[in-house]
PDB file of C-alpha atoms in Angstrom:
ATOM      1  CA  MET M 420     -14.739  -0.345  16.718  1.00 86.00           C
ATOM      2  CA  GLN M 421     -14.912  -2.144  20.158  1.00 93.00           C
ATOM      3  CA  GLU M 422     -11.626  -1.611  22.035  1.00 94.00           C
ATOM      4  CA  SER M 423     -11.140  -5.493  22.930  1.00 95.00           C
ATOM      5  CA  ARG M 424     -11.453  -6.070  18.790  1.00 95.00           C
ATOM      6  CA  LYS M 425      -8.665  -3.001  18.390  1.00 96.00           C
ATOM      7  CA  LYS M 426      -6.728  -5.039  20.901  1.00 97.00           C
ATOM      8  CA  GLU M 427      -7.032  -8.361  19.197  1.00 97.00           C
ATOM      9  CA  ILE M 428      -5.906  -6.166  15.634  1.00 97.00           C
ATOM     10  CA  ARG M 429      -3.058  -4.821  17.154  1.00 97.00           C
ATOM     11  CA  LYS M 430      -1.757  -8.340  18.367  1.00 98.00           C
ATOM     12  CA  GLN M 431      -2.493  -9.759  14.948  1.00 97.00           C
ATOM     13  CA  ALA M 432      -0.287  -6.796  13.086  1.00 98.00           C
ATOM     14  CA  TYR M 433       2.673  -6.709  15.596  1.00 98.00           C
ATOM     15  CA  ALA M 434       2.634 -10.516  15.314  1.00 98.00           C
ATOM     16  CA  PHE M 435       2.824  -9.987  11.380  1.00 97.00           C
ATOM     17  CA  ARG M 436       5.590  -7.330  12.020  1.00 98.00           C
ATOM     18  CA  GLU M 437       7.902  -9.388  13.906  1.00 97.00           C
ATOM     19  CA  LYS M 438       8.056 -11.407  10.593  1.00 97.00           C
ATOM     20  CA  CYS M 439       9.456  -8.402   8.617  1.00 97.00           C
ATOM     21  CA  LYS M 440      12.909  -6.957   8.405  1.00 97.00           C
ATOM     22  CA  VAL M 441      12.843  -3.593  10.567  1.00 97.00           C
ATOM     23  CA  GLY M 442      15.367  -0.750  10.856  1.00 95.00           C
ATOM     24  CA  ARG M 443      15.466   1.225  13.618  1.00 95.00           C
ATOM     25  CA  TYR M 444      11.885   2.115  13.962  1.00 97.00           C
ATOM     26  CA  GLY M 445       9.872   1.245  10.531  1.00 97.00           C
ATOM     27  CA  ILE M 446       9.809  -1.795   8.289  1.00 98.00           C
ATOM     28  CA  ILE M 447      12.492  -1.718   5.562  1.00 97.00           C
ATOM     29  CA  ASP M 448      10.670  -2.784   2.769  1.00 97.00           C
ATOM     30  CA  LEU M 449       6.966  -4.447   3.178  1.00 97.00           C
ATOM     31  CA  PHE M 450       7.056  -5.572  -0.926  1.00 96.00           C
ATOM     32  CA  MET M 451       9.906  -7.684  -0.073  1.00 95.00           C
ATOM     33  CA  ASP M 452       8.738  -9.176   2.931  1.00 97.00           C
ATOM     34  CA  CYS M 453       5.762  -9.964   1.346  1.00 94.00           C
ATOM     35  CA  GLY M 454       7.348 -12.238  -1.137  1.00 90.00           C
ATOM     36  CA  ARG M 455       9.710 -13.772   1.295  1.00 93.00           C
ATOM     37  CA  LEU M 456       6.734 -14.880   3.438  1.00 94.00           C
ATOM     38  CA  GLY M 457       5.159 -16.441   0.548  1.00 91.00           C
ATOM     39  CA  TYR M 458       2.550 -14.013  -1.085  1.00 92.00           C
ATOM     40  CA  LYS M 459       2.280 -13.265  -4.968  1.00 88.00           C
ATOM     41  CA  LEU M 460       2.975  -9.777  -5.257  1.00 91.00           C
ATOM     42  CA  LEU M 461       1.803  -7.866  -8.377  1.00 88.00           C
ATOM     43  CA  ARG M 462       2.712  -4.269  -8.992  1.00 90.00           C
ATOM     44  CA  TYR M 463       1.599  -2.484 -11.854  1.00 85.00           C
ATOM     45  CA  PRO M 464       0.592   1.012 -13.013  1.00 87.00           C
ATOM     46  CA  LEU M 465      -2.792   0.056 -13.519  1.00 82.00           C
ATOM     47  CA  GLY M 466      -3.617   4.173 -14.111  1.00 84.00           C
ATOM     48  CA  ASP M 467      -4.410   6.960 -11.554  1.00 87.00           C
ATOM     49  CA  ASN M 468      -7.972   6.850 -11.406  1.00 84.00           C
ATOM     50  CA  ALA M 469      -8.178   2.770 -10.899  1.00 85.00           C
ATOM     51  CA  ASP M 470      -8.718   1.322  -8.140  1.00 86.00           C
ATOM     52  CA  LEU M 471      -5.618   1.054  -5.623  1.00 91.00           C
ATOM     53  CA  GLY M 472      -5.289  -2.645  -4.915  1.00 90.00           C
ATOM     54  CA  PHE M 473      -6.877  -6.208  -4.418  1.00 89.00           C
ATOM     55  CA  VAL M 474      -5.953  -9.287  -2.634  1.00 90.00           C
ATOM     56  CA  ILE M 475      -7.695 -12.656  -3.530  1.00 85.00           C
ATOM     57  CA  LYS M 476      -7.134 -16.360  -3.419  1.00 82.00           C
ATOM     58  CA  LYS M 477      -6.114 -18.205  -6.365  1.00 75.00           C
ATOM     59  CA  ASP M 478      -6.080 -22.162  -5.465  1.00 75.00           C
ATOM     60  CA  SER M 479      -2.868 -22.121  -3.017  1.00 81.00           C
ATOM     61  CA  ASP M 480      -1.657 -18.704  -3.540  1.00 83.00           C
ATOM     62  CA  THR M 481      -2.516 -15.533  -1.809  1.00 88.00           C
ATOM     63  CA  VAL M 482      -2.510 -12.546  -4.589  1.00 87.00           C
ATOM     64  CA  ILE M 483      -1.856  -9.109  -3.731  1.00 92.00           C
ATOM     65  CA  PHE M 484      -1.964  -6.471  -6.483  1.00 90.00           C
ATOM     66  CA  THR M 485      -1.172  -2.961  -5.987  1.00 93.00           C
ATOM     67  CA  ASN M 486      -1.336   0.134  -8.315  1.00 92.00           C
ATOM     68  CA  THR M 487       2.074   1.720  -9.086  1.00 93.00           C
ATOM     69  CA  CYS M 488       0.482   5.185 -10.396  1.00 93.00           C
ATOM     70  CA  ASN M 489      -0.160   5.888  -6.545  1.00 92.00           C
ATOM     71  CA  ARG M 490       2.639   7.401  -4.533  1.00 94.00           C
ATOM     72  CA  LEU M 491       4.740   4.931  -3.112  1.00 96.00           C
ATOM     73  CA  ALA M 492       3.970   5.967   0.633  1.00 96.00           C
ATOM     74  CA  ARG M 493       0.015   5.608  -0.344  1.00 95.00           C
ATOM     75  CA  GLU M 494       1.112   1.828  -2.102  1.00 96.00           C
ATOM     76  CA  ILE M 495       2.673   0.918   0.604  1.00 97.00           C
ATOM     77  CA  PHE M 496      -0.148   1.484   3.303  1.00 97.00           C
ATOM     78  CA  THR M 497      -2.373  -0.259   0.362  1.00 96.00           C
ATOM     79  CA  LEU M 498      -0.416  -2.961   0.789  1.00 97.00           C
ATOM     80  CA  ALA M 499      -0.522  -3.255   4.406  1.00 97.00           C
ATOM     81  CA  HIS M 500      -4.201  -2.704   3.871  1.00 97.00           C
ATOM     82  CA  GLU M 501      -4.376  -5.535   1.899  1.00 96.00           C
ATOM     83  CA  ILE M 502      -2.285  -7.846   4.551  1.00 96.00           C
ATOM     84  CA  GLY M 503      -4.825  -6.595   7.135  1.00 96.00           C
ATOM     85  CA  HIS M 504      -7.500  -8.411   5.091  1.00 95.00           C
ATOM     86  CA  ILE M 505      -5.802 -11.589   4.658  1.00 94.00           C
ATOM     87  CA  VAL M 506      -4.569 -11.615   8.326  1.00 95.00           C
ATOM     88  CA  LEU M 507      -8.334 -10.624   9.825  1.00 94.00           C
ATOM     89  CA  HIS M 508     -10.563 -11.830   6.799  1.00 91.00           C
ATOM     90  CA  MET M 509     -10.072 -14.235   4.525  1.00 86.00           C
ATOM     91  CA  GLU M 510     -11.364 -17.517   5.883  1.00 79.00           C
ATOM     92  CA  ASN M 511     -12.944 -17.827   2.759  1.00 70.00           C
ATOM     93  CA  SER M 512     -12.279 -17.243  -1.177  1.00 65.00           C
ATOM     94  CA  GLU M 513     -13.571 -13.987  -0.917  1.00 76.00           C
ATOM     95  CA  PRO M 514     -11.444 -11.136  -3.077  1.00 79.00           C
ATOM     96  CA  PHE M 515     -11.371  -7.341  -1.618  1.00 85.00           C
ATOM     97  CA  VAL M 516     -10.932  -4.701  -3.976  1.00 83.00           C
ATOM     98  CA  ASP M 517      -9.883  -1.412  -2.468  1.00 84.00           C
ATOM     99  CA  ASP M 518     -10.308   2.168  -3.867  1.00 85.00           C
ATOM    100  CA  THR M 519      -9.690   5.481  -2.459  1.00 87.00           C
ATOM    101  CA  ILE M 520     -12.747   5.442  -0.412  1.00 88.00           C
ATOM    102  CA  THR M 521     -11.743   2.115   1.448  1.00 87.00           C
ATOM    103  CA  ILE M 522      -7.865   3.127   1.888  1.00 89.00           C
ATOM    104  CA  SER M 523      -8.530   6.574   2.881  1.00 85.00           C
ATOM    105  CA  GLY M 524     -10.973   5.297   5.776  1.00 83.00           C
ATOM    106  CA  ARG M 525     -14.046   6.850   4.700  1.00 86.00           C
ATOM    107  CA  SER M 526     -15.921   3.961   3.954  1.00 87.00           C
ATOM    108  CA  THR M 527     -18.120   2.894   7.023  1.00 89.00           C
ATOM    109  CA  ASP M 528     -17.934  -1.058   6.151  1.00 91.00           C
ATOM    110  CA  GLU M 529     -16.128  -2.760   9.320  1.00 94.00           C
ATOM    111  CA  LYS M 530     -14.050  -4.960   7.682  1.00 93.00           C
ATOM    112  CA  GLU M 531     -12.359  -2.134   5.729  1.00 94.00           C
ATOM    113  CA  LEU M 532     -12.090  -0.166   8.747  1.00 95.00           C
ATOM    114  CA  GLU M 533     -10.354  -3.092  10.259  1.00 96.00           C
ATOM    115  CA  ALA M 534      -7.831  -3.337   7.535  1.00 96.00           C
ATOM    116  CA  ASN M 535      -6.811   0.317   7.708  1.00 96.00           C
ATOM    117  CA  TYR M 536      -6.556   0.137  11.529  1.00 97.00           C
ATOM    118  CA  PHE M 537      -4.058  -3.071  10.790  1.00 98.00           C
ATOM    119  CA  ALA M 538      -2.312  -1.453   8.464  1.00 98.00           C
ATOM    120  CA  SER M 539      -1.572   1.818  10.469  1.00 98.00           C
ATOM    121  CA  CYS M 540      -0.419  -0.575  13.467  1.00 98.00           C
ATOM    122  CA  LEU M 541       1.573  -2.696  11.366  1.00 98.00           C
ATOM    123  CA  LEU M 542       3.590   0.757   9.890  1.00 98.00           C
ATOM    124  CA  MET M 543       3.613   2.899  13.052  1.00 98.00           C
ATOM    125  CA  PRO M 544       3.193   0.526  16.552  1.00 98.00           C
ATOM    126  CA  GLU M 545       2.330   2.950  19.329  1.00 97.00           C
ATOM    127  CA  ASP M 546       5.686   1.998  21.013  1.00 97.00           C
ATOM    128  CA  GLU M 547       7.851   2.779  18.293  1.00 97.00           C
ATOM    129  CA  VAL M 548       6.109   6.078  17.898  1.00 97.00           C
ATOM    130  CA  ASP M 549       6.738   6.770  21.344  1.00 96.00           C
ATOM    131  CA  LYS M 550      10.384   5.500  21.419  1.00 96.00           C
ATOM    132  CA  PHE M 551      10.918   8.198  17.951  1.00 96.00           C
ATOM    133  CA  LEU M 552       9.359  10.888  19.725  1.00 95.00           C
ATOM    134  CA  ASP M 553      11.555  10.575  23.163  1.00 93.00           C
ATOM    135  CA  LEU M 554      14.525   9.759  21.280  1.00 94.00           C
ATOM    136  CA  GLU M 555      14.576  11.852  17.979  1.00 93.00           C
ATOM    137  CA  ILE M 556      12.407  14.707  19.031  1.00 91.00           C
ATOM    138  CA  VAL M 557      13.825  17.579  21.276  1.00 86.00           C
ATOM    139  CA  ASP M 558      11.878  18.140  24.257  1.00 83.00           C
ATOM    140  CA  PHE M 559       8.590  16.726  22.198  1.00 82.00           C
ATOM    141  CA  LYS M 560       6.193  17.130  25.162  1.00 79.00           C
ATOM    142  CA  GLU M 561       7.430  21.102  25.708  1.00 82.00           C
ATOM    143  CA  ASN M 562       7.753  21.907  21.790  1.00 83.00           C
ATOM    144  CA  ALA M 563       5.137  21.651  18.834  1.00 87.00           C
ATOM    145  CA  LEU M 564       6.139  19.460  15.981  1.00 93.00           C
ATOM    146  CA  SER M 565       6.954  20.833  12.763  1.00 93.00           C
ATOM    147  CA  ALA M 566       6.342  19.928   9.442  1.00 94.00           C
ATOM    148  CA  MET M 567      10.233  18.637   9.234  1.00 94.00           C
ATOM    149  CA  ASP M 568       9.339  16.564  12.157  1.00 95.00           C
ATOM    150  CA  ILE M 569       6.795  14.941  10.300  1.00 96.00           C
ATOM    151  CA  ALA M 570       8.983  14.389   7.358  1.00 96.00           C
ATOM    152  CA  ARG M 571      11.468  12.860   9.501  1.00 96.00           C
ATOM    153  CA  ILE M 572       8.577   9.984  10.643  1.00 96.00           C
ATOM    154  CA  MET M 573       7.436   9.733   6.927  1.00 97.00           C
ATOM    155  CA  SER M 574      11.222   8.501   6.132  1.00 96.00           C
ATOM    156  CA  GLU M 575      11.616   6.414   9.454  1.00 97.00           C
ATOM    157  CA  PHE M 576       8.080   4.448   8.785  1.00 98.00           C
ATOM    158  CA  ASN M 577       7.745   4.785   5.257  1.00 97.00           C
ATOM    159  CA  VAL M 578       4.448   6.585   5.443  1.00 97.00           C
ATOM    160  CA  SER M 579       2.839   9.464   3.662  1.00 96.00           C
ATOM    161  CA  PHE M 580       2.396  12.708   5.444  1.00 96.00           C
ATOM    162  CA  GLU M 581      -1.447  12.503   5.609  1.00 95.00           C
ATOM    163  CA  MET M 582      -0.899   9.043   7.610  1.00 96.00           C
ATOM    164  CA  ALA M 583       1.734  10.107   9.720  1.00 97.00           C
ATOM    165  CA  LEU M 584      -0.557  12.969  11.008  1.00 97.00           C
ATOM    166  CA  ASN M 585      -3.428  10.202  11.178  1.00 96.00           C
ATOM    167  CA  ARG M 586      -1.753   8.260  13.482  1.00 97.00           C
ATOM    168  CA  LEU M 587      -0.276  10.724  15.653  1.00 97.00           C
ATOM    169  CA  GLU M 588      -3.573  12.435  16.102  1.00 96.00           C
ATOM    170  CA  ASN M 589      -5.448   8.804  16.737  1.00 96.00           C
ATOM    171  CA  LEU M 590      -2.471   8.359  19.317  1.00 96.00           C
ATOM    172  CA  ASN M 591      -3.101  11.376  21.227  1.00 96.00           C
ATOM    173  CA  LYS M 592       0.552  12.594  20.209  1.00 95.00           C
ATOM    174  CA  ILE M 593      -1.322  16.115  18.578  1.00 95.00           C
ATOM    175  CA  ASN M 594      -4.790  17.381  18.690  1.00 95.00           C
ATOM    176  CA  TYR M 595      -7.055  18.782  15.805  1.00 94.00           C
ATOM    177  CA  LEU M 596      -5.489  22.404  15.879  1.00 95.00           C
ATOM    178  CA  GLU M 597      -2.047  20.898  15.641  1.00 95.00           C
ATOM    179  CA  ARG M 598      -3.256  18.942  13.136  1.00 96.00           C
ATOM    180  CA  ILE M 599      -4.308  21.962  10.915  1.00 96.00           C
ATOM    181  CA  ARG M 600      -1.404  24.166  11.776  1.00 95.00           C
ATOM    182  CA  LEU M 601       1.021  21.165  10.433  1.00 95.00           C
ATOM    183  CA  ASP M 602      -1.071  20.555   7.182  1.00 94.00           C
ATOM    184  CA  ASN M 603      -0.791  24.223   6.390  1.00 94.00           C
ATOM    185  CA  GLN M 604       3.097  24.085   6.872  1.00 93.00           C
ATOM    186  CA  ARG M 605       2.946  20.884   4.265  1.00 92.00           C
ATOM    187  CA  ASN M 606       0.699  23.161   1.858  1.00 91.00           C
ATOM    188  CA  GLN M 607       3.417  26.269   1.916  1.00 87.00           C
ATOM    189  CA  ILE M 608       6.257  23.853   1.572  1.00 90.00           C
ATOM    190  CA  ARG M 609       5.693  20.523  -0.178  1.00 91.00           C
ATOM    191  CA  VAL M 610       6.341  17.247   0.790  1.00 92.00           C
ATOM    192  CA  GLY M 611       9.090  16.871  -1.613  1.00 91.00           C
ATOM    193  CA  ASN M 612      10.996  19.794  -0.184  1.00 92.00           C
ATOM    194  CA  LEU M 613      10.650  18.692   3.381  1.00 92.00           C
ATOM    195  CA  LEU M 614      11.536  15.404   3.086  1.00 93.00           C
ATOM    196  CA  ARG M 615      14.690  16.460   0.601  1.00 93.00           C
ATOM    197  CA  SER M 616      15.296  19.058   3.416  1.00 90.00           C
ATOM    198  CA  VAL M 617      15.660  16.579   5.945  1.00 91.00           C
ATOM    199  CA  GLY M 618      17.709  14.221   4.005  1.00 93.00           C
ATOM    200  CA  GLY M 619      14.528  12.045   3.612  1.00 92.00           C
ATOM    201  CA  ASN M 620      13.473   9.024   1.113  1.00 91.00           C
ATOM    202  CA  SER M 621      11.692  11.637  -1.294  1.00 91.00           C
ATOM    203  CA  ARG M 622      10.582   8.674  -3.489  1.00 92.00           C
ATOM    204  CA  LEU M 623       7.913   8.325  -0.731  1.00 94.00           C
ATOM    205  CA  ASN M 624       6.268  10.977  -2.523  1.00 93.00           C
ATOM    206  CA  GLU M 625       6.485  10.040  -6.094  1.00 93.00           C
ATOM    207  CA  ALA M 626       4.873   7.144  -8.302  1.00 92.00           C
ATOM    208  CA  GLY M 627       7.240   4.618  -9.077  1.00 86.00           C
ATOM    209  CA  LYS M 628       5.071   3.182 -12.218  1.00 86.00           C
ATOM    210  CA  GLU M 629       6.878   0.217 -11.338  1.00 86.00           C
ATOM    211  CA  ILE M 630       5.939  -3.430 -13.196  1.00 79.00           C
ATOM    212  CA  GLU M 631       6.218  -6.070 -10.457  1.00 83.00           C
ATOM    213  CA  ILE M 632       4.896  -9.767 -12.022  1.00 76.00           C
ATOM    214  CA  PRO M 633       5.772 -13.261 -11.006  1.00 75.00           C
ATOM    215  CA  TYR M 634       6.739 -14.820 -14.205  1.00 71.00           C
ATOM    216  CA  GLU M 635       4.128 -17.801 -13.718  1.00 69.00           C
ATOM    217  CA  TYR M 636       1.289 -14.721 -13.661  1.00 72.00           C
ATOM    218  CA  ILE M 637       2.342 -13.744 -17.344  1.00 77.00           C
ATOM    219  CA  GLU M 638      -0.635 -15.799 -18.253  1.00 77.00           C
ATOM    220  CA  TYR M 639      -2.997 -13.843 -16.634  1.00 73.00           C
ATOM    221  CA  VAL M 640      -1.646 -10.656 -18.579  1.00 77.00           C
ATOM    222  CA  ILE M 641      -2.487 -12.476 -21.615  1.00 83.00           C
ATOM    223  CA  TYR M 642      -6.026 -13.437 -20.698  1.00 78.00           C
ATOM    224  CA  ASN M 643      -6.854 -10.013 -19.893  1.00 76.00           C
ATOM    225  CA  TYR M 644      -5.578  -8.653 -23.068  1.00 82.00           C
ATOM    226  CA  ASN M 645      -7.580 -11.573 -24.801  1.00 85.00           C
ATOM    227  CA  HIS M 646     -10.693 -10.608 -22.410  1.00 78.00           C
ATOM    228  CA  LYS M 647     -10.434  -6.840 -23.565  1.00 78.00           C
ATOM    229  CA  ALA M 648      -9.301  -5.800 -20.357  1.00 69.00           C
ATOM    230  CA  ILE M 649      -5.718  -4.259 -21.258  1.00 73.00           C
ATOM    231  CA  PRO M 650      -4.797  -2.325 -24.672  1.00 80.00           C
ATOM    232  CA  LEU M 651      -1.877  -4.006 -26.904  1.00 84.00           C
ATOM    233  CA  GLU M 652       0.239  -1.139 -25.422  1.00 82.00           C
ATOM    234  CA  THR M 653       0.201  -2.664 -21.912  1.00 76.00           C
ATOM    235  CA  LEU M 654       0.378  -5.865 -23.067  1.00 82.00           C
ATOM    236  CA  GLU M 655       4.076  -4.905 -24.953  1.00 84.00           C
ATOM    237  CA  ARG M 656       5.069  -3.079 -21.985  1.00 77.00           C
ATOM    238  CA  VAL M 657       4.601  -6.290 -19.230  1.00 75.00           C
ATOM    239  CA  LEU M 658       6.272  -8.364 -22.007  1.00 81.00           C
ATOM    240  CA  SER M 659       9.291  -6.171 -22.346  1.00 79.00           C
ATOM    241  CA  TYR M 660       9.712  -6.587 -18.711  1.00 72.00           C
ATOM    242  CA  TYR M 661      10.756 -10.121 -19.750  1.00 75.00           C
ATOM    243  CA  HIS M 662      12.371  -9.654 -22.965  1.00 74.00           C
ATOM    244  CA  LEU M 663       9.355 -11.068 -24.890  1.00 80.00           C
ATOM    245  CA  THR M 664       7.694  -9.864 -27.758  1.00 87.00           C
ATOM    246  CA  VAL M 665       4.196 -10.089 -29.042  1.00 87.00           C
ATOM    247  CA  GLU M 666       5.376 -12.121 -31.849  1.00 88.00           C
ATOM    248  CA  ASP M 667       6.931 -14.655 -28.941  1.00 85.00           C
ATOM    249  CA  ILE M 668       3.422 -15.396 -27.651  1.00 86.00           C
ATOM    250  CA  SER M 669       1.438 -15.173 -30.817  1.00 87.00           C
ATOM    251  CA  ASP M 670      -0.471 -18.436 -30.508  1.00 87.00           C
ATOM    252  CA  LYS M 671      -1.875 -17.535 -27.517  1.00 86.00           C
ATOM    253  CA  LEU M 672      -3.598 -14.425 -28.636  1.00 86.00           C
ATOM    254  CA  VAL M 673      -6.950 -13.680 -30.347  1.00 80.00           C
ATOM    255  CA  GLU M 674      -7.683 -10.591 -32.244  1.00 67.00           C
ATOM    256  CA  LYS M 675      -9.048  -7.169 -30.119  1.00 53.00           C
ATOM    257  CA  SER M 676      -9.909  -3.761 -31.392  1.00 51.00           C
ATOM    258  CA  GLU M 677      -7.279  -1.006 -30.224  1.00 49.00           C
ATOM    259  CA  ASP M 678      -9.711   1.274 -28.676  1.00 49.00           C
ATOM    260  CA  GLU M 679     -10.877  -0.804 -25.469  1.00 47.00           C
ATOM    261  CA  ASP M 680      -9.688   0.044 -22.183  1.00 47.00           C
ATOM    262  CA  GLY M 681      -8.884  -2.027 -19.137  1.00 49.00           C
ATOM    263  CA  ASP M 682     -11.319  -3.244 -16.407  1.00 54.00           C
ATOM    264  CA  LEU M 683     -10.647  -4.417 -12.799  1.00 53.00           C
ATOM    265  CA  ASP M 684     -13.215  -6.646 -12.799  1.00 55.00           C
ATOM    266  CA  VAL M 685     -11.945  -8.352 -15.633  1.00 52.00           C
ATOM    267  CA  LEU M 686      -8.565  -8.681 -14.069  1.00 54.00           C
ATOM    268  CA  ILE M 687      -9.821 -10.311 -11.041  1.00 51.00           C
ATOM    269  CA  GLY M 688     -11.769 -12.729 -13.057  1.00 53.00           C
ATOM    270  CA  GLY M 689      -8.863 -13.705 -15.113  1.00 54.00           C
ATOM    271  CA  LEU M 690      -7.199 -14.737 -11.119  1.00 55.00           C
ATOM    272  CA  GLU M 691     -10.414 -16.504 -10.218  1.00 52.00           C
ATOM    273  CA  ASP M 692     -10.138 -18.593 -13.505  1.00 55.00           C
TER     274      ASP M 692
END
C-alpha cells in the first residue's frame, strides 16, 4: 500500500473517530456509536466456524453484521473493519463478507488490507499509542514491554492481545524478537489471567454470544428460516429476544425440515430482497 494511500486512510479513520465517544485513549463502545451514527447493526451468534461479519446496503440503510461467537475483542475489530469498508469502498451496493482470512490480514485483496489498516488506525491511532506509552509505562524506552503492559493496552483500546502486538510492531514500538517474547509470555500466562491481573476488561477475551437485532429486521430472520438458512431453534431464540413465540408469527412461516443448516449467502440474500 502506498504511503499516500495510507495517509488518506488515516485521515478517514481519525475523522470517523472524532464522531465516537472516546475515553482516556480508546473508543468506549463502538457498537453504540454505530447505532448513534445511523448504521443498522445486527449482532448474532452465527457459529464458531461461520464468517465473522459483513456489511451491505439495504435501500437507504447501511447494515453491519458481526458474529458474536467470536471473542469480544475480535468482534470489535471486525466491526471496525466493516466500518472501513463503508467509509472507503461502498460507492455502490456491493456487499463485503469477511472471514478469518480477510480479518487476520492474510488476504492479498487490496480493499481488505485497506479495511484492516483503517480498523487499526481507528482503534489504536498512533498519537494515542504514543501518549499511552509515555504516560502509562514507566521508562518505556529503557525497559521492555511486558505481557501485563500489553494487557493494559488491550483494556485501554478495547483490542485483542494479537492486535495490540500487530499495531505496536507496525508502529515500530517493538521489533520482531520482542513480539515473539511477548507472545511466549502470553501463552504461558494466558490472556484471561493477564487481564484479571491488571484489573482489565476480561470480557475482551470471551465470546459474548449476544443477540442485538433492530426490531424492523426481524423479518429477515423469518425470511432466513423460510429459506432454510437457520433452524427452528435459532428462530425461537431470536423471537424470545422480542418476547415472541413461533405461534405469534405462524402466519408468516412455511414448513421446513429440522436438519438443514444456516448459510450466510442466504442471509445476505434476505437483506438484499
